[in-house]
PDB file of C-alpha atoms in Angstrom:
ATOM      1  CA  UNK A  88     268.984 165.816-101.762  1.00 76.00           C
ATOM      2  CA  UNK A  89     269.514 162.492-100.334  1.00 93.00           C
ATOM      3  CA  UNK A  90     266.688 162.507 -98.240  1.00 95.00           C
ATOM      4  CA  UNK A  91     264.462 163.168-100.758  1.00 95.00           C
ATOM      5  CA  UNK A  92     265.172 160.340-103.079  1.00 94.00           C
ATOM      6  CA  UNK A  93     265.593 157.972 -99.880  1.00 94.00           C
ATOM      7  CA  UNK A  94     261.489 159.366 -99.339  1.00 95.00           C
ATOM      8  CA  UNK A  95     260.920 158.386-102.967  1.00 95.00           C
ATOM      9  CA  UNK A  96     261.833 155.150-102.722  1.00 94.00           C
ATOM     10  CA  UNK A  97     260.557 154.125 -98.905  1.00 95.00           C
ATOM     11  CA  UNK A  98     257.195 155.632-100.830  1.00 94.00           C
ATOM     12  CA  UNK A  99     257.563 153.225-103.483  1.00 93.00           C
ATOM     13  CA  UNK A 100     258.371 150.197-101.321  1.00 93.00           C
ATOM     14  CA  UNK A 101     255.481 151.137 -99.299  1.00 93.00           C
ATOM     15  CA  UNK A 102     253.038 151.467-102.613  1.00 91.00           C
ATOM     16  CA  UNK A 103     254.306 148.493-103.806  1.00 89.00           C
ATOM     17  CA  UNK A 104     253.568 146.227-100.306  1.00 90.00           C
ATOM     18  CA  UNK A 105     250.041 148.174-100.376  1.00 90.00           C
ATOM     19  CA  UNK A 106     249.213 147.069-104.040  1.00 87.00           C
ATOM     20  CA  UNK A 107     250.427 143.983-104.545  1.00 86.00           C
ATOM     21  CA  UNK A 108     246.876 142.102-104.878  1.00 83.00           C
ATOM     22  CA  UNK A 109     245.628 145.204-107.081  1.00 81.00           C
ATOM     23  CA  UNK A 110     248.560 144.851-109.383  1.00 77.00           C
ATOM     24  CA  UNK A 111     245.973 144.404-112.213  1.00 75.00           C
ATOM     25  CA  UNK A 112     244.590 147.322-112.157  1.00 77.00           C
ATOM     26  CA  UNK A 113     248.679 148.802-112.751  1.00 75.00           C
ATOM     27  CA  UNK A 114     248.841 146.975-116.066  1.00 66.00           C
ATOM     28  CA  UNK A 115     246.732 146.517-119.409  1.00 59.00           C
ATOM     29  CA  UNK A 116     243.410 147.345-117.907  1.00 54.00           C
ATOM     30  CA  UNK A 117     241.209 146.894-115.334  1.00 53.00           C
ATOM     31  CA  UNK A 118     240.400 143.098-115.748  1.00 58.00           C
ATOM     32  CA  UNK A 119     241.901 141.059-113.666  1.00 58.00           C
ATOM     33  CA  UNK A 120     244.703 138.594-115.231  1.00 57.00           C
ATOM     34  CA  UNK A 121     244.611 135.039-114.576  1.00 59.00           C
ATOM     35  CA  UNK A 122     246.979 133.007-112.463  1.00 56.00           C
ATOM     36  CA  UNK A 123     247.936 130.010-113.459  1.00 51.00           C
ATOM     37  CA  UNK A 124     249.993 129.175-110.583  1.00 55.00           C
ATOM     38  CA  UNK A 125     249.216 129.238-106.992  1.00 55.00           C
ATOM     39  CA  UNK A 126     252.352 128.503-105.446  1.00 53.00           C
ATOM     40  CA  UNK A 127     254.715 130.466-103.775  1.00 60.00           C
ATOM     41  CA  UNK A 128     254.560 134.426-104.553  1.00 78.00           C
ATOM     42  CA  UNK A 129     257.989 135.429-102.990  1.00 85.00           C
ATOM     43  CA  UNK A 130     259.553 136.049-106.438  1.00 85.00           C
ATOM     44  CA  UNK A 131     256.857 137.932-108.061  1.00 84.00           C
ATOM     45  CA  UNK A 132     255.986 140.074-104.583  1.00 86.00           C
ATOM     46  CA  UNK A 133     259.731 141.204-104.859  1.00 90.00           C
ATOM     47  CA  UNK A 134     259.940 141.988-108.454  1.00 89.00           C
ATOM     48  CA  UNK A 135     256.553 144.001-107.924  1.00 87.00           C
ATOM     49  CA  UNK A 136     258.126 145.797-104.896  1.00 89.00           C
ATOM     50  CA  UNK A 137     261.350 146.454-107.391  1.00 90.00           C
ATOM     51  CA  UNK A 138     258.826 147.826-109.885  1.00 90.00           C
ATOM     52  CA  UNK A 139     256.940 150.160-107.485  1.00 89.00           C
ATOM     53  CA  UNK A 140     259.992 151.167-105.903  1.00 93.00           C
ATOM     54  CA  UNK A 141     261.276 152.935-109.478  1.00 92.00           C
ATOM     55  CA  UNK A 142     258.230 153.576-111.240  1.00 91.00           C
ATOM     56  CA  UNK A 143     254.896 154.255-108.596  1.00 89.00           C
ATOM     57  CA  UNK A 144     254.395 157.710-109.658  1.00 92.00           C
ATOM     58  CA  UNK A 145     253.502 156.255-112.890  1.00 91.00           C
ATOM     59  CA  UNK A 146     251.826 153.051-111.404  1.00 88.00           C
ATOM     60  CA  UNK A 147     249.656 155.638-109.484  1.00 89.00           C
ATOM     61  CA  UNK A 148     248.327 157.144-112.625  1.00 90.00           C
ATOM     62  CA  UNK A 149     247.879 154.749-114.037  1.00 87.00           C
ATOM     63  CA  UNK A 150     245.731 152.963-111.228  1.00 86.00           C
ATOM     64  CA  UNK A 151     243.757 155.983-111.318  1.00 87.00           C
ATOM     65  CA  UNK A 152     242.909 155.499-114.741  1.00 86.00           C
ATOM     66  CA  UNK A 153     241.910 152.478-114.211  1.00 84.00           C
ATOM     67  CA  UNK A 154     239.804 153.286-111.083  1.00 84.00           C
ATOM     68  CA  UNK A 155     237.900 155.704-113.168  1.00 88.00           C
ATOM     69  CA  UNK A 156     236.850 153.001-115.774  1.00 85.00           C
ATOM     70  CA  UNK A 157     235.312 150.719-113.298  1.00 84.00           C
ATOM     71  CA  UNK A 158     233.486 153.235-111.921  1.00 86.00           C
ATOM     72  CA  UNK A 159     232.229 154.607-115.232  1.00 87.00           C
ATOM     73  CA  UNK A 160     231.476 150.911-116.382  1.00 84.00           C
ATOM     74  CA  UNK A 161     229.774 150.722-112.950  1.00 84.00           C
ATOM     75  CA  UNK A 162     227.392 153.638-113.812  1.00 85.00           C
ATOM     76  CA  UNK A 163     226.590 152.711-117.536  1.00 84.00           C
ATOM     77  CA  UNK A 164     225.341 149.397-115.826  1.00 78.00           C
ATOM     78  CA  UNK A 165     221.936 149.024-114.374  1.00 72.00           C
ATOM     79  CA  UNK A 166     221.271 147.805-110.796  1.00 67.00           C
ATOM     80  CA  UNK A 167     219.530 144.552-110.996  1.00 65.00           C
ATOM     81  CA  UNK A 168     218.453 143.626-107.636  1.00 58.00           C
TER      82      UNK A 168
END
């Protein structure tokens, strides 16, 4: 049993390393968020890796919805080239 949540979490440390500069598309939609501050990310790249490491199966979802909105948004829109 132990192994399986110590897999759970290495999985979530390793989605949340992956995703850390997609983290918008985790949230309230797939537009991206603005930063206001450029500075050093160290606090907010460990709170996101504390996030993912609880709650990626959820995260994963709902990335996926997200993933399927841009692409439908991508579709409805005509290719101007």
């Amino acid at each position: 049993m132990n192994l399986y949540i110590v897999l759970f979490l290495l999985v979530g440390a390793c989605f949340g390393v992956a995703s850390f500069s997609n983290r918008h598309l985790f949230s309230e939609g797939p537009t991206k968020a603005d930063t206001a501050n450029s500075g050093p990310q160290l606090g907010s790249r460990f709170f996101w890796l504390l996030v993912c490491v609880w709650l990626w199966p959820l995260l994963l979802l709902t990335g996926l919805n997200s993933a399927w909105i841009i692409a439908k948004r991508k579709r409805r829109t005509p290719n101007i080239a």
